mmCIF file of C-alpha atoms in Angstrom:
data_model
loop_
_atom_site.group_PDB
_atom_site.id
_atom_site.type_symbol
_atom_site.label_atom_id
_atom_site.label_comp_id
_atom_site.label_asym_id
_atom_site.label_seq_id
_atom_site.Cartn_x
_atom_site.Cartn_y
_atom_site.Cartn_z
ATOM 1 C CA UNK A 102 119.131 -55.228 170.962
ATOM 2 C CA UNK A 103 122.019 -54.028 169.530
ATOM 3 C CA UNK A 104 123.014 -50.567 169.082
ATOM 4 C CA UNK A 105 123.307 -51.420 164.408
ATOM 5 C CA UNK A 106 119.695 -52.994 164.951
ATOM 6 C CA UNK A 107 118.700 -49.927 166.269
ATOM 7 C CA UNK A 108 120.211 -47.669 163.314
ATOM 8 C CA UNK A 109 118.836 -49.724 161.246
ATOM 9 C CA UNK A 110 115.326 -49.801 162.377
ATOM 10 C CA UNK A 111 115.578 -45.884 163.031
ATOM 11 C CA UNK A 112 117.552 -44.808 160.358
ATOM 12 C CA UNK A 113 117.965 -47.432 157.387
ATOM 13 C CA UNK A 114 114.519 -49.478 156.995
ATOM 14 C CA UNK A 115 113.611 -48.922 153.522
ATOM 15 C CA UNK A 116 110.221 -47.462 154.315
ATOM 16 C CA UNK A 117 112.746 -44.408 156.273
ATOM 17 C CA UNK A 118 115.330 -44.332 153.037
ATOM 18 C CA UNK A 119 112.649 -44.149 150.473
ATOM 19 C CA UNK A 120 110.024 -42.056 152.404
ATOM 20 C CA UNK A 121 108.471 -39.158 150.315
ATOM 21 C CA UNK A 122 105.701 -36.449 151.601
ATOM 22 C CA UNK A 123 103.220 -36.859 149.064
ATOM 23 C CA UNK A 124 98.953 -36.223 149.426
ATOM 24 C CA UNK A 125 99.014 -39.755 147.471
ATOM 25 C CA UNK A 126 101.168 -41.870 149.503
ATOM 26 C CA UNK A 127 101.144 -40.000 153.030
ATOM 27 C CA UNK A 128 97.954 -40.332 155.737
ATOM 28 C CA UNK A 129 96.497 -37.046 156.807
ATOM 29 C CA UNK A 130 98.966 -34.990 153.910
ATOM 30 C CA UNK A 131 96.547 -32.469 152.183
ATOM 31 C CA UNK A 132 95.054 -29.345 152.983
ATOM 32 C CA UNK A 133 91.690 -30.252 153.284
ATOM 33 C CA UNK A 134 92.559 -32.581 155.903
ATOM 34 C CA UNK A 135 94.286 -30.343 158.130
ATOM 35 C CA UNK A 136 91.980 -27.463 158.283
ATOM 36 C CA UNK A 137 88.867 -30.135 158.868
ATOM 37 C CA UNK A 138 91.082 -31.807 161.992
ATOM 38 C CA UNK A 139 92.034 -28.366 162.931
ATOM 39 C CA UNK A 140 88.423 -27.289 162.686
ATOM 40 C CA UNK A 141 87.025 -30.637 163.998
ATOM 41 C CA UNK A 142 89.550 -30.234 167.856
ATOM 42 C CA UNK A 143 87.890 -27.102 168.092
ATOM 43 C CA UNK A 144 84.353 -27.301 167.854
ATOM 44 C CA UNK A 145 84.737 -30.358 169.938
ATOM 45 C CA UNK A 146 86.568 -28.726 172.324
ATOM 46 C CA UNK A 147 84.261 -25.914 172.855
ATOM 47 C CA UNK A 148 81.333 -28.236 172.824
ATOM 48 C CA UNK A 149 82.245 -30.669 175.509
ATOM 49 C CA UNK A 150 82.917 -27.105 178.031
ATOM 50 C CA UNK A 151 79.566 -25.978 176.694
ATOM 51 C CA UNK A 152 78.173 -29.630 177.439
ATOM 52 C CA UNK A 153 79.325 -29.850 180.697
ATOM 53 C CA UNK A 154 78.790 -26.524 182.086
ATOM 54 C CA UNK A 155 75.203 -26.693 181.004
ATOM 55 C CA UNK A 156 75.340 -30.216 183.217
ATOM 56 C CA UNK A 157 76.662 -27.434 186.537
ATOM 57 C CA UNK A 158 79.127 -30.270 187.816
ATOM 58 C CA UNK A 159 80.687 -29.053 190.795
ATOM 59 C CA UNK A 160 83.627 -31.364 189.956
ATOM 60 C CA UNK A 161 85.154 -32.290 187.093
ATOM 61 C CA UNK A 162 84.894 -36.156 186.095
ATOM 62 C CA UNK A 163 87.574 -38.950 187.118
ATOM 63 C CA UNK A 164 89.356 -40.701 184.088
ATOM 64 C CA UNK A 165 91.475 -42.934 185.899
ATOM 65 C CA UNK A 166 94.773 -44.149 184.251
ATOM 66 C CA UNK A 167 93.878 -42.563 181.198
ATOM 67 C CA UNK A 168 95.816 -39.471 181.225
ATOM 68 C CA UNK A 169 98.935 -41.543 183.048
ATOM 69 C CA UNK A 170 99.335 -43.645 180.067
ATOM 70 C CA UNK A 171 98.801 -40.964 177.705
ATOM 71 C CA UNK A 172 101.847 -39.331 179.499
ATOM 72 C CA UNK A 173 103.469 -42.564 179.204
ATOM 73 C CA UNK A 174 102.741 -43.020 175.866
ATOM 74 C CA UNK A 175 103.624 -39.282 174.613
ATOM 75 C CA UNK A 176 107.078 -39.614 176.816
ATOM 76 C CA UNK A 177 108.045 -42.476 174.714
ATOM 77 C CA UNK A 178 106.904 -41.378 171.591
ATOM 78 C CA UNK A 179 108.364 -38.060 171.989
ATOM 79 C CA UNK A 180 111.948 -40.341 172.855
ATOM 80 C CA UNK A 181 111.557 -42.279 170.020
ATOM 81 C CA UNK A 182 110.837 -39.556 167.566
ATOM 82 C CA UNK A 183 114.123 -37.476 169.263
ATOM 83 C CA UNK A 184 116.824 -40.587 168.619
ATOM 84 C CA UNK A 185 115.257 -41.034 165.092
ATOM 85 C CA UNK A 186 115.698 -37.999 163.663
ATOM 86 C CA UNK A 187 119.273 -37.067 165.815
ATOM 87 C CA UNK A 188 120.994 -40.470 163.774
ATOM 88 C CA UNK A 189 118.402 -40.131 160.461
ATOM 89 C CA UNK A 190 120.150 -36.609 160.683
ATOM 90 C CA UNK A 191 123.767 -37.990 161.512
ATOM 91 C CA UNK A 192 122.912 -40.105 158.365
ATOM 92 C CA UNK A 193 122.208 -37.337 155.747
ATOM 93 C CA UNK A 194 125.311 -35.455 156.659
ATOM 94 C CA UNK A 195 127.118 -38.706 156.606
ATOM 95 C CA UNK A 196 125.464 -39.430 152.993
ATOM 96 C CA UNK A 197 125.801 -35.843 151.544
ATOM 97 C CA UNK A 198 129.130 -34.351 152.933
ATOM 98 C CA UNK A 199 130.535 -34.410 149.807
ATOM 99 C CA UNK A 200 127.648 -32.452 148.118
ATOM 100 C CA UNK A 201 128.178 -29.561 150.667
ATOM 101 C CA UNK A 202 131.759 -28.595 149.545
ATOM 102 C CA UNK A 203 130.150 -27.511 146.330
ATOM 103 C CA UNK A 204 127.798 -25.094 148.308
ATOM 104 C CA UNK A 205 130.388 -24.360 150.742
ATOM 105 C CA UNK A 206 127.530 -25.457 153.203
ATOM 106 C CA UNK A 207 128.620 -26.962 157.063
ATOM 107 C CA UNK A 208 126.553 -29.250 159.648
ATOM 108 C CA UNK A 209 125.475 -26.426 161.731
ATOM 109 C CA UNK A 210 124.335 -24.140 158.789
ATOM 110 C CA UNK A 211 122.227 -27.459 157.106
ATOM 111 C CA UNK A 212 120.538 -27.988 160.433
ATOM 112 C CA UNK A 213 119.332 -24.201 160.523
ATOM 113 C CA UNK A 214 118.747 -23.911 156.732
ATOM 114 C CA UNK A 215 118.029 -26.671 153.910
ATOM 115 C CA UNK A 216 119.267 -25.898 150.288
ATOM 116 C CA UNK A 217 117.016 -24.282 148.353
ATOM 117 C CA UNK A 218 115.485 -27.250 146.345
ATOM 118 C CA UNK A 219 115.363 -29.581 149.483
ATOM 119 C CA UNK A 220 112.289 -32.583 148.846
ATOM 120 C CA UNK A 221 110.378 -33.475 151.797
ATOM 121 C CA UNK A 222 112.203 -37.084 151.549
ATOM 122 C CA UNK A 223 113.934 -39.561 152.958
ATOM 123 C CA UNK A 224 115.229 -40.254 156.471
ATOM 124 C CA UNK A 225 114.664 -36.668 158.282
ATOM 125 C CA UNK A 226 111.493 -36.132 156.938
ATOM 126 C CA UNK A 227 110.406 -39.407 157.858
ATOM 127 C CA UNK A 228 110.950 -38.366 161.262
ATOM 128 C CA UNK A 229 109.347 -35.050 160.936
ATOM 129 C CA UNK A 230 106.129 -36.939 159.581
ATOM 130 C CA UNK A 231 106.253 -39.141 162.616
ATOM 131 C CA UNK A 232 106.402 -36.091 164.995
ATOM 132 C CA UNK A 233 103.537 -34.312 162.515
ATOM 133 C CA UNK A 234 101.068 -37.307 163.311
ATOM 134 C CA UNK A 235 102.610 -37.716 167.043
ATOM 135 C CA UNK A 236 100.501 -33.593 167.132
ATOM 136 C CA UNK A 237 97.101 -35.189 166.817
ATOM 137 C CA UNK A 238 97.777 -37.043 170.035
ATOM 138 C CA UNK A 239 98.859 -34.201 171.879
ATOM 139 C CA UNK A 240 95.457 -33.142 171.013
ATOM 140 C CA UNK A 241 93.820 -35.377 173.971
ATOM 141 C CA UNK A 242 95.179 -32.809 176.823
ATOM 142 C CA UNK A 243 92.782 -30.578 175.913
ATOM 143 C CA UNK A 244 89.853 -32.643 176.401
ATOM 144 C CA UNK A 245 91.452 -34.361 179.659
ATOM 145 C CA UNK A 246 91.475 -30.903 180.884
ATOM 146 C CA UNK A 247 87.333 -29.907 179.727
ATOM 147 C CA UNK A 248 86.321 -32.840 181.502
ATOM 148 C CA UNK A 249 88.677 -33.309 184.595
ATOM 149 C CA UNK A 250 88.314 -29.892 185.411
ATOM 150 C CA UNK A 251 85.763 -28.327 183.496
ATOM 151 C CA UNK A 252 88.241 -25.632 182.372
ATOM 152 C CA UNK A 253 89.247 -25.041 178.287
ATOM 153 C CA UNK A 254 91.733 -22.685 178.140
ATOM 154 C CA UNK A 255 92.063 -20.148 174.853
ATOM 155 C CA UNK A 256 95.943 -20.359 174.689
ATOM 156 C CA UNK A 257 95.532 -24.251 174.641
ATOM 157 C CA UNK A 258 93.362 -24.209 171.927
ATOM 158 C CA UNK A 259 95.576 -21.723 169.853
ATOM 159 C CA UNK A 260 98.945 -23.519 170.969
ATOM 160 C CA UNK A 261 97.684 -27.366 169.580
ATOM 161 C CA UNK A 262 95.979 -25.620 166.686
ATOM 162 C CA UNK A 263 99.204 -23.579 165.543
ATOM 163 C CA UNK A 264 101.402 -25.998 166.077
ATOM 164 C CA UNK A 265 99.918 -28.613 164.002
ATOM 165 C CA UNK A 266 99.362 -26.195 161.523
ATOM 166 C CA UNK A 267 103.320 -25.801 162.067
ATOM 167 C CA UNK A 268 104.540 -29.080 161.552
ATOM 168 C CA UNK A 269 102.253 -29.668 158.548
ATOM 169 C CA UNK A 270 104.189 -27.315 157.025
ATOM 170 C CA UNK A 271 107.414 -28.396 157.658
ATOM 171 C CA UNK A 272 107.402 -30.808 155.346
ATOM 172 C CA UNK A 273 105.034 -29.465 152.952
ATOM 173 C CA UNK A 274 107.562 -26.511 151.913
ATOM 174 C CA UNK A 275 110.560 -28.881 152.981
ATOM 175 C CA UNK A 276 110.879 -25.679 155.471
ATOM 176 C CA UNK A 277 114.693 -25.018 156.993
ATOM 177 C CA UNK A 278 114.970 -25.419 160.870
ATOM 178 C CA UNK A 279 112.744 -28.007 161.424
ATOM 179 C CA UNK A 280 115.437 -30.773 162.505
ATOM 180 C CA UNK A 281 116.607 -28.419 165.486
ATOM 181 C CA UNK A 282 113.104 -27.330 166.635
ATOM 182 C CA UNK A 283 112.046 -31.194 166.258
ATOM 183 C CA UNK A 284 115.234 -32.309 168.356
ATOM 184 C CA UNK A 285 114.444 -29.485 170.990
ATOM 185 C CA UNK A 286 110.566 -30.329 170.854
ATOM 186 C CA UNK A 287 111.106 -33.957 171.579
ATOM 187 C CA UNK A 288 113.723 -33.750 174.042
ATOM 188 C CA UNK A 289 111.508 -31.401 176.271
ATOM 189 C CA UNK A 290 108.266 -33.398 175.700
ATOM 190 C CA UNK A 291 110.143 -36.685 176.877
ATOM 191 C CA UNK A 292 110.881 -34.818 180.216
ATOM 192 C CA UNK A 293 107.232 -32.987 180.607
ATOM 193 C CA UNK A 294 105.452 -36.034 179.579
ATOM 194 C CA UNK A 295 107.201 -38.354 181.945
ATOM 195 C CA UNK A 296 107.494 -35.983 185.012
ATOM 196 C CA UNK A 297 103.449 -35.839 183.817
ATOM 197 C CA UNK A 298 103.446 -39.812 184.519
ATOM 198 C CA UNK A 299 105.534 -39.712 187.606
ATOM 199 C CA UNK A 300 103.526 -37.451 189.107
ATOM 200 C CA UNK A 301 100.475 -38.770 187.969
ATOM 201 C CA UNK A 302 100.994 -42.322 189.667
ATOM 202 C CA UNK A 303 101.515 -40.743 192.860
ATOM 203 C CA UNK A 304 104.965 -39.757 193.250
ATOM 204 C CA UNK A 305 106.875 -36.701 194.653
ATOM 205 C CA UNK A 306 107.174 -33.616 192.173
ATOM 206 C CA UNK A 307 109.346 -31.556 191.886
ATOM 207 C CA UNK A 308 110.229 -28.847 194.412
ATOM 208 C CA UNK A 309 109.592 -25.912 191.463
ATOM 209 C CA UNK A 310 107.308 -25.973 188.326
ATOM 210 C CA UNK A 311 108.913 -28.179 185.984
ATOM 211 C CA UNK A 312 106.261 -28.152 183.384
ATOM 212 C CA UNK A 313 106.494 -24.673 182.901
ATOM 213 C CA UNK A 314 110.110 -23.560 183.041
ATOM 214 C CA UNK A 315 110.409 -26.320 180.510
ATOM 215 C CA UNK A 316 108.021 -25.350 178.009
ATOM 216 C CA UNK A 317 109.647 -21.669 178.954
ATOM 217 C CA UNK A 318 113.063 -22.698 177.687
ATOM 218 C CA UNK A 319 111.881 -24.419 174.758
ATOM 219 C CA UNK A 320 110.527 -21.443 173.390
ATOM 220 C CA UNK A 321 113.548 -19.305 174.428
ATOM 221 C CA UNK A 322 115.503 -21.661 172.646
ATOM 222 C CA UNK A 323 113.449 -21.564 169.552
ATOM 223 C CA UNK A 324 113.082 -18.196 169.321
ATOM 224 C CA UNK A 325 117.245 -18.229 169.400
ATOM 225 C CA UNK A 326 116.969 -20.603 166.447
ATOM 226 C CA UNK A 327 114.724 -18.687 164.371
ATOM 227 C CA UNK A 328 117.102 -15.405 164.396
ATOM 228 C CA UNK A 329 119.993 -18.010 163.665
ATOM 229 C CA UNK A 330 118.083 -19.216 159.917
ATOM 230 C CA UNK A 331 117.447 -15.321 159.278
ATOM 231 C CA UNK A 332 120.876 -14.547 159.698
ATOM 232 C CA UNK A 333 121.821 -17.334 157.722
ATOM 233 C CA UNK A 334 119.193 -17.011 155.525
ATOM 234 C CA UNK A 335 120.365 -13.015 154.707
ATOM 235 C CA UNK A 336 124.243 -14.244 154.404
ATOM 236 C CA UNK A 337 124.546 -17.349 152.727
ATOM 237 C CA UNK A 338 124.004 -17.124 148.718
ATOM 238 C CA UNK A 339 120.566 -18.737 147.435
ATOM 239 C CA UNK A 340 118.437 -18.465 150.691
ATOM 240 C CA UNK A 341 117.364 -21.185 152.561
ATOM 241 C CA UNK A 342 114.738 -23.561 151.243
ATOM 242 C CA UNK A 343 110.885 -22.663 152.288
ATOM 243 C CA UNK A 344 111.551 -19.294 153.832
ATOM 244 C CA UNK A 345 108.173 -18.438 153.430
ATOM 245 C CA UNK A 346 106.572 -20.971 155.400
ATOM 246 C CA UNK A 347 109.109 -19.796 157.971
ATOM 247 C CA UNK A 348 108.134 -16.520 157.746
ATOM 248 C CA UNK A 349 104.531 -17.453 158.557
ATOM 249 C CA UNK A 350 106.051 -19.978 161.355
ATOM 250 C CA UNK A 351 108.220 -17.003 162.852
ATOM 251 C CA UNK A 352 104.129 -15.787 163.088
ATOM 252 C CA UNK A 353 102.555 -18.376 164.884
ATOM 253 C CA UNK A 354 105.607 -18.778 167.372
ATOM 254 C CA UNK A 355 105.904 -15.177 168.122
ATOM 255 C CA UNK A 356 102.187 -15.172 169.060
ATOM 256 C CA UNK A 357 102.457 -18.788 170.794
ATOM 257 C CA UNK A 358 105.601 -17.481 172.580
ATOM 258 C CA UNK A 359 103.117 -13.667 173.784
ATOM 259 C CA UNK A 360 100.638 -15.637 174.941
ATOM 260 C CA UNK A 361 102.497 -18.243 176.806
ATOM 261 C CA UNK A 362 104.748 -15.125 178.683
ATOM 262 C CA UNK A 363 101.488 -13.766 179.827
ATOM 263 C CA UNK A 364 100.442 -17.452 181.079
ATOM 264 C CA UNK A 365 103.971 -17.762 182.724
ATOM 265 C CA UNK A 366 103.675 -14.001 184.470
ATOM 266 C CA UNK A 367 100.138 -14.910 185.618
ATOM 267 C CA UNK A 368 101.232 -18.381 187.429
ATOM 268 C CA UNK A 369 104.157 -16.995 188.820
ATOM 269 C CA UNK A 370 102.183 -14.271 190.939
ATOM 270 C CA UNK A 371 99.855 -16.946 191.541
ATOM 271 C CA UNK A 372 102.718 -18.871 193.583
ATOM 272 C CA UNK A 373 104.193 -16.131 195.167
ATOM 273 C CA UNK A 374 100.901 -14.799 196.683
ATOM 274 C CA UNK A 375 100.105 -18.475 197.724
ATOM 275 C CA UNK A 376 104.067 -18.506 199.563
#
């Protein structure tokens, strides 16, 4: 395969040129749907813990090679979704250079902050759809979790819940800073989700835990991002496109971000007392 095929299966296939967000021509795109999925993980979640502590297993219950090629699968998916939108993204700055001069607008600044006006269409957005359904598979951990070890934790729950809520509204305000979160999402679910697989086929892990320094930097480097499009945001004339939605994502990640510190603090006594 060469390296135009792949641009052009990533980056110029007419159903990635002409894609458009839209409840009418988009799967799982309205309101109603997300807050009944949304609604739906959790009850079902809760349920299955309820169902199986009633049951008083000692142990959890084996699933095989399930959760190894769900690892597998995310990993790729996640690598997929990362080279997509880094040349879909290459593309539109490629394609609309020329537009910028008039808004005195640079590469760096359009990756933090959209124009205000921006449509949730066309290549990026494409991508950012992909990664929006890709959330509904990320889903699954939970339950591997309720029934391998009989354990549903509350920060899981919130964390999937938020962060579909999240990318659903990425592209329903066409909100700024959604390449670079998707692009530093990806790239660190590609690594978790296939040091998840390596491990889970029986090889060595790592030394240190991998999982969750990664997840640790991630949000570091988010939260680094999200000062970046206010300061942009205050500066540059006009705004940035869907700064509201941001607001309310600023929200979610802020609590996300709380909650996973106290996680972090609470595993990392529970090492040192075990050393």
């Amino acid at each position: 395969m060469t390296v135009h095929t792949v641009k052009y299966w990533l980056t110029e296939h007419p159903n990635i040129v002409n894609f458009r967000w839209s409840p009418t021509q988009s799967y799982a795109s309205t309101w109603f749907f997300l807050f009944t999925a949304v609604s739906s993980y959790v009850i079902a979640a809760v349920s299955l813990h309820i169902l199986l502590a009633v049951t008083r297993r000692r142990r959890g219950l084996s699933l095989g090679p399930i959760p190894a090629l769900h690892s597998l699968a995310m990993a790729l998916i996640s690598a997929v979704i990362f080279v997509g939108i880094l040349l879909s993204a290459a593309a539109e700055i490629r394609d609309t250079r020329w537009l910028w001069r008039r808004t005195r607008t640079t590469a760096l600044q359009w990756f933090l902050c959209f124009p205000v006006g921006t449509r949730a269409s066309g290549r990026v957005f494409f991508w950012s759809y992909a990664f929006y359904l890709s959330r509904f598979l990320h889903l699954f951990r939970t339950f591997f979790a309720v029934i391998r070890r009989r354990k549903l934790s509350f920060f899981q729950l919130i964390n999937q819940s938020s962060l579909l809520c999240i990318s659903f509204l990425w592209l329903e305000y066409s909100q700024s800073f959604q390449v670079v979160a998707i692009l530093l999402t990806t790239v660190s679910y590609a690594v978790v989700y296939g040091y998840r697989f390596w491990t889970a086929i029986g090889l060595r892990g790592a030394c240190f835990p991998l999982v969750v320094n990664c997840q640790a930097v991630l949000l570091g480097c988010l939260t680094v991002c999200h000062v970046g499009v206010l300061c942009i945001h205050l500066v540059k004339r006009g705004g940035c496109n869907g700064i509201g939605a941001w607001l309310f994502n600023s929200v979610l990640n802020a609590v996300i971000s709380l909650l996973y510190l106290k996680f972090y603090v609470k595993t990392r006594s529970l090492s040192l007392r075990k050393q």
